[in-house]
XYZ file of C-alpha atoms in Angstrom:
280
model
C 90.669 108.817 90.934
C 93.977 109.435 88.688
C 94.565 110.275 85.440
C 97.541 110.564 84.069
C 99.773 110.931 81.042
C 102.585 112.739 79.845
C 102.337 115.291 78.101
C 105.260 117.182 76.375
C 104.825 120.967 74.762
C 104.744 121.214 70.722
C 108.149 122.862 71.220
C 109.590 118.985 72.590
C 110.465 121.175 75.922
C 109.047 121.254 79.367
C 105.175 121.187 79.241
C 105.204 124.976 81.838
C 104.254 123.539 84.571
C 106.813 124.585 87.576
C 107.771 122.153 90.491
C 106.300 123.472 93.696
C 108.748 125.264 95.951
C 109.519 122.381 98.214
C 109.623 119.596 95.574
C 113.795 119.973 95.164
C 115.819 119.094 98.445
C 118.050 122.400 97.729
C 115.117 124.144 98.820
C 113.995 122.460 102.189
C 117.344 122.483 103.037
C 117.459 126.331 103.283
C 114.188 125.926 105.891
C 115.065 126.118 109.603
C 115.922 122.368 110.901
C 112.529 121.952 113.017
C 110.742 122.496 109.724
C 113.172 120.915 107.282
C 113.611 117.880 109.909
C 109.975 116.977 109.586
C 109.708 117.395 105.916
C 112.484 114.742 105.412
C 111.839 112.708 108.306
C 108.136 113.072 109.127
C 108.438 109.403 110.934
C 111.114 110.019 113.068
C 110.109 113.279 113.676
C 106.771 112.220 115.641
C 108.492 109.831 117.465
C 109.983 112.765 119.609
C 106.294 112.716 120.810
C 106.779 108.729 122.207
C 106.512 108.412 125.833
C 110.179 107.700 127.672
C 111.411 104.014 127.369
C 108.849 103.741 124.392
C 110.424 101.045 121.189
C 111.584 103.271 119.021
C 112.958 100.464 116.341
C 110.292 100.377 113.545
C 110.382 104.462 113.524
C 114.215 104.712 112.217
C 115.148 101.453 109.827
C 115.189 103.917 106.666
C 117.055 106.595 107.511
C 119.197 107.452 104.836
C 121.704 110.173 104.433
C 121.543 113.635 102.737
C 123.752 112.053 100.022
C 121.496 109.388 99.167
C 118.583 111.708 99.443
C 120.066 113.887 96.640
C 121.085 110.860 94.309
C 117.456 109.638 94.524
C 116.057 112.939 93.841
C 118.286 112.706 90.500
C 116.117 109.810 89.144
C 112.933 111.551 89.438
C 114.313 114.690 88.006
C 113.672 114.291 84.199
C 116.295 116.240 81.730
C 118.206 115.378 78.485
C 119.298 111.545 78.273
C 116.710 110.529 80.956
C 113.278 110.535 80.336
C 109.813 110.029 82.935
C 107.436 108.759 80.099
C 104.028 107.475 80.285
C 104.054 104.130 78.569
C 100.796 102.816 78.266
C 97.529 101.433 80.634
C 95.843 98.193 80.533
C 92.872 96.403 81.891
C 94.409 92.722 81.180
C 97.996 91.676 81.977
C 98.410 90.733 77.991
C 98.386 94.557 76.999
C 100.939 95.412 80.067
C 103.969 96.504 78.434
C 106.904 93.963 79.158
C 108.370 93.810 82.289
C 111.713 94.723 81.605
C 112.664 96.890 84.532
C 112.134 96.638 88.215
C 109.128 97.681 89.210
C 107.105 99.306 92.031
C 103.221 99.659 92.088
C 101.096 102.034 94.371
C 97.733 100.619 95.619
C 94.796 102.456 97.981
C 91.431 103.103 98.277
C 89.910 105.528 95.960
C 89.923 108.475 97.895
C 93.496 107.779 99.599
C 95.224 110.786 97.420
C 96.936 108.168 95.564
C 96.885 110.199 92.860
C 98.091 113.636 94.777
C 101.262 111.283 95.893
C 102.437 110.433 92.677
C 102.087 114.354 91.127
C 104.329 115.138 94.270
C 107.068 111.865 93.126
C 107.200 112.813 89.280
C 106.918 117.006 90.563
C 110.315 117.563 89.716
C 109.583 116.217 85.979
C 107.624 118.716 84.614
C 106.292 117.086 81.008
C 104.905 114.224 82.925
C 101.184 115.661 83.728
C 99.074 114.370 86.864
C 95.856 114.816 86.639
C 93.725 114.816 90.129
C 90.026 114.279 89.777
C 87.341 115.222 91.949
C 85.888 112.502 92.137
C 87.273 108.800 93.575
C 87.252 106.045 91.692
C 88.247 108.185 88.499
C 91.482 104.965 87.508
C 89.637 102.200 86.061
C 93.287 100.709 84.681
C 96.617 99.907 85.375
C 99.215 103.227 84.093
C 102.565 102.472 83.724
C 105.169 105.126 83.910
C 108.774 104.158 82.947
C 111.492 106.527 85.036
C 114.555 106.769 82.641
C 116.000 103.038 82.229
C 116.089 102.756 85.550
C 112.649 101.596 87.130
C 108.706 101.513 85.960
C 105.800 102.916 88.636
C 102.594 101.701 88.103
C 99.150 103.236 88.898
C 96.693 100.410 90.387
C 92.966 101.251 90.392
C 91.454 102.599 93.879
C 89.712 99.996 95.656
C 86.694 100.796 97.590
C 84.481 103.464 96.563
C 83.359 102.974 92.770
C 86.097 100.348 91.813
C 86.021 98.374 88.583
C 84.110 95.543 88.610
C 87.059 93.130 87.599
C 88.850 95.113 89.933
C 90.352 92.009 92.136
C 90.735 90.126 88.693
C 92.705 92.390 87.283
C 94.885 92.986 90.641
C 95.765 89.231 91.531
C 96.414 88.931 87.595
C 99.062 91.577 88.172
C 100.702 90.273 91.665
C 100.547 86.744 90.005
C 102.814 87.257 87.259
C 104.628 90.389 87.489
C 108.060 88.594 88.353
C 109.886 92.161 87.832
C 107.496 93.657 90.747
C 110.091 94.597 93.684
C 107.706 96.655 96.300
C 104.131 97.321 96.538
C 103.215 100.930 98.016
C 99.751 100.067 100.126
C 98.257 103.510 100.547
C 96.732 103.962 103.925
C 94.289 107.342 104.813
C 96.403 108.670 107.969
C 93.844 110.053 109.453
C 91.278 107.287 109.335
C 93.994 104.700 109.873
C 93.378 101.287 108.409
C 89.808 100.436 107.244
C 88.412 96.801 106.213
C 88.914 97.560 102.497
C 92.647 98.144 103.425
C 92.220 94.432 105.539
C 91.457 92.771 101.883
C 94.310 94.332 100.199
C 96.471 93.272 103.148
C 95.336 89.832 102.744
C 95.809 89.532 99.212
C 99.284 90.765 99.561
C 100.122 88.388 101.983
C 98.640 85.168 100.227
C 101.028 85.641 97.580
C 103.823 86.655 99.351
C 104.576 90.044 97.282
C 106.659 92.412 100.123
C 105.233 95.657 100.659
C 105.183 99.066 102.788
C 102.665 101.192 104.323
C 102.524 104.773 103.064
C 100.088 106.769 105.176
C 98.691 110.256 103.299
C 97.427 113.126 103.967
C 99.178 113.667 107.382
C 98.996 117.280 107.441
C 95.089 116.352 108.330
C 95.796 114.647 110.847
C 96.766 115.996 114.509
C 99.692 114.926 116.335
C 98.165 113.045 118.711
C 95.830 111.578 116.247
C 98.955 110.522 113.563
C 100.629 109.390 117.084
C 97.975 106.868 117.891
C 97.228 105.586 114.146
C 101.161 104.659 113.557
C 101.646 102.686 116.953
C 97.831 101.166 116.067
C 99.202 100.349 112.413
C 103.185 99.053 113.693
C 101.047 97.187 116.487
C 99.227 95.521 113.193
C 102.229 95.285 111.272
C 103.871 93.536 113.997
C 101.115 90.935 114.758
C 99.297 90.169 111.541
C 101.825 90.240 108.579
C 104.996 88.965 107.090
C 105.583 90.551 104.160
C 105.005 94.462 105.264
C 108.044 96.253 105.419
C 108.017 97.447 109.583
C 108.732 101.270 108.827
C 105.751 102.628 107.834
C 106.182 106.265 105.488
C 104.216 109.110 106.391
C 103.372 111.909 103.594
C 101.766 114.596 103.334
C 101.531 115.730 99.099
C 100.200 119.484 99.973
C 103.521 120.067 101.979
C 106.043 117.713 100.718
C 106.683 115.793 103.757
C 107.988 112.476 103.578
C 108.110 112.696 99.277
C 111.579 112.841 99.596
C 112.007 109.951 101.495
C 109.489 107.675 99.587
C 111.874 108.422 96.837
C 114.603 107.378 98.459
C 113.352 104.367 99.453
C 111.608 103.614 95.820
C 115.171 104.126 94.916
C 116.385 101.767 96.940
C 114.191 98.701 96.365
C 114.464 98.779 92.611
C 117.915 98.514 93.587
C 119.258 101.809 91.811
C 120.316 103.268 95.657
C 122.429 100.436 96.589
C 124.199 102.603 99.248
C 122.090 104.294 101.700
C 124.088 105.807 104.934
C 123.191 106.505 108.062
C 122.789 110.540 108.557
């Protein structure tokens, strides 16, 4: 579903693509605070909608400050001295580049918008070209993208819908051995909520014990009361069937920006280049 690589114009500048109007903080902040509120805080935001008395504690453990916000934003905005690179793909962990940085990797089935969320992360670095394809199951290999000296992101194959064949061989290769690997980003469709696809890469995750969040996409699909009832379905499941999922799930929404700024907070945070992160 994703291809990617970066791309930089003949002239070694900016490859003329512009960041989308809410991709920089500066700009949300100018919104009003109803609509600014819920593009930085989409979570906490619907849980104005809880009924009274309702637990409230898995909607606010990441709440970070405007400061940390902005210093987060910093490392996905590319410029002289810090580069957002494509480094290379592989379909075997012996032509993965070293693992020399901390790492995150996002996961999801193949029609998830995996691929819209990480245009909307590396937005604010325009040489580094996303490509979304129309059709699912377009990433048959494992992208790595190195962010300055800081961090590497890696693109994991869609499960599901037209996966690779070797696609849990090549997966539980990666989890197995990729000691630098600090979070896992499990993509989950908000508005169909978890599926039994989703179940599998649960259980993988959990066998060998790498930690991981919940990201559910494409909320601006999804109805309030609909988005209301999949989060308290998926912290019910959180709650009950795992150990190593982060309890906070992230909510985004790549068409209006909600939540990006956030994820990059928190991706930030666990490759531990945010070590401070205040309350607001």
């Amino acid at each position: 579903m994703l291809l990617l690589r970066a791309a930089r114009s003949r002239a070694g500048g900016p490859h003329g693509r512009s960041p989308p109007p809410l991709a920089a903080l500066s700009q949300v902040l100018k919104l009003e605070r109803s609509r600014r509120d819920g593009i930085m805080f989409p979570l906490q935001r619907l849980a104005r909608n809880l009924a009274p008395g309702a637990e409230e504690a898995a909607f606010n453990l990441f709440q970070p400050g405007l400061s940390a916000l902005q210093r987060a934003e910093v490392l996905f905005t590319s410029g002289r001295g810090h580069a957002i690179d494509y480094v290379s793909s592989a379909v075997r962990m012996e032509h993965a580049p070293p693992p020399a940085l901390p790492e995150v990797c996002f996961i999801g089935r193949s029609n998830v918008g995996k691929s819209s969320l990480i245009r909307a992360l590396f937005s604010l670095a325009p040489e580094v070209e996303v490509r979304v394809s129309k059709t699912p199951g377009h990433t048959k290999k494992m992208n790595f993208f190195n962010v300055g000296k800081y961090f590497t992101l890696v693109d994991m194959p869609g499960y599901g819908y037209r996966a690779p064949k070797d696609f849990v061989d090549m997966v539980e290769a990666y989890l197995q051995v990729r000691h630098n690997l600090k979070r896992t980003f499990l993509l989950v469709d908000a508005v169909v909520g978890i599926q039994s696809t989703d179940l599998i890469a649960v259980e993988m995750l959990e066998e060998f014990g790498i930690p991981y969040v919940m990201v559910l996409t494409k909320i601006d699909r999804a109805s309030k009361g609909l988005l209301l009832k999949n989060v308290l379905g998926i912290q019910e499941f959180v709650k009950e069937k795992t150990q190593g999922c982060f309890p906070q799930l992230f909510l985004v929404s790549s068409v209006e920006f909600s939540g990006v700024h956030l994820l990059r907070c928190f991706v930030a945070h666990v490759t531990g280049n945010l070590r401070t992160v205040e309350d607001s």
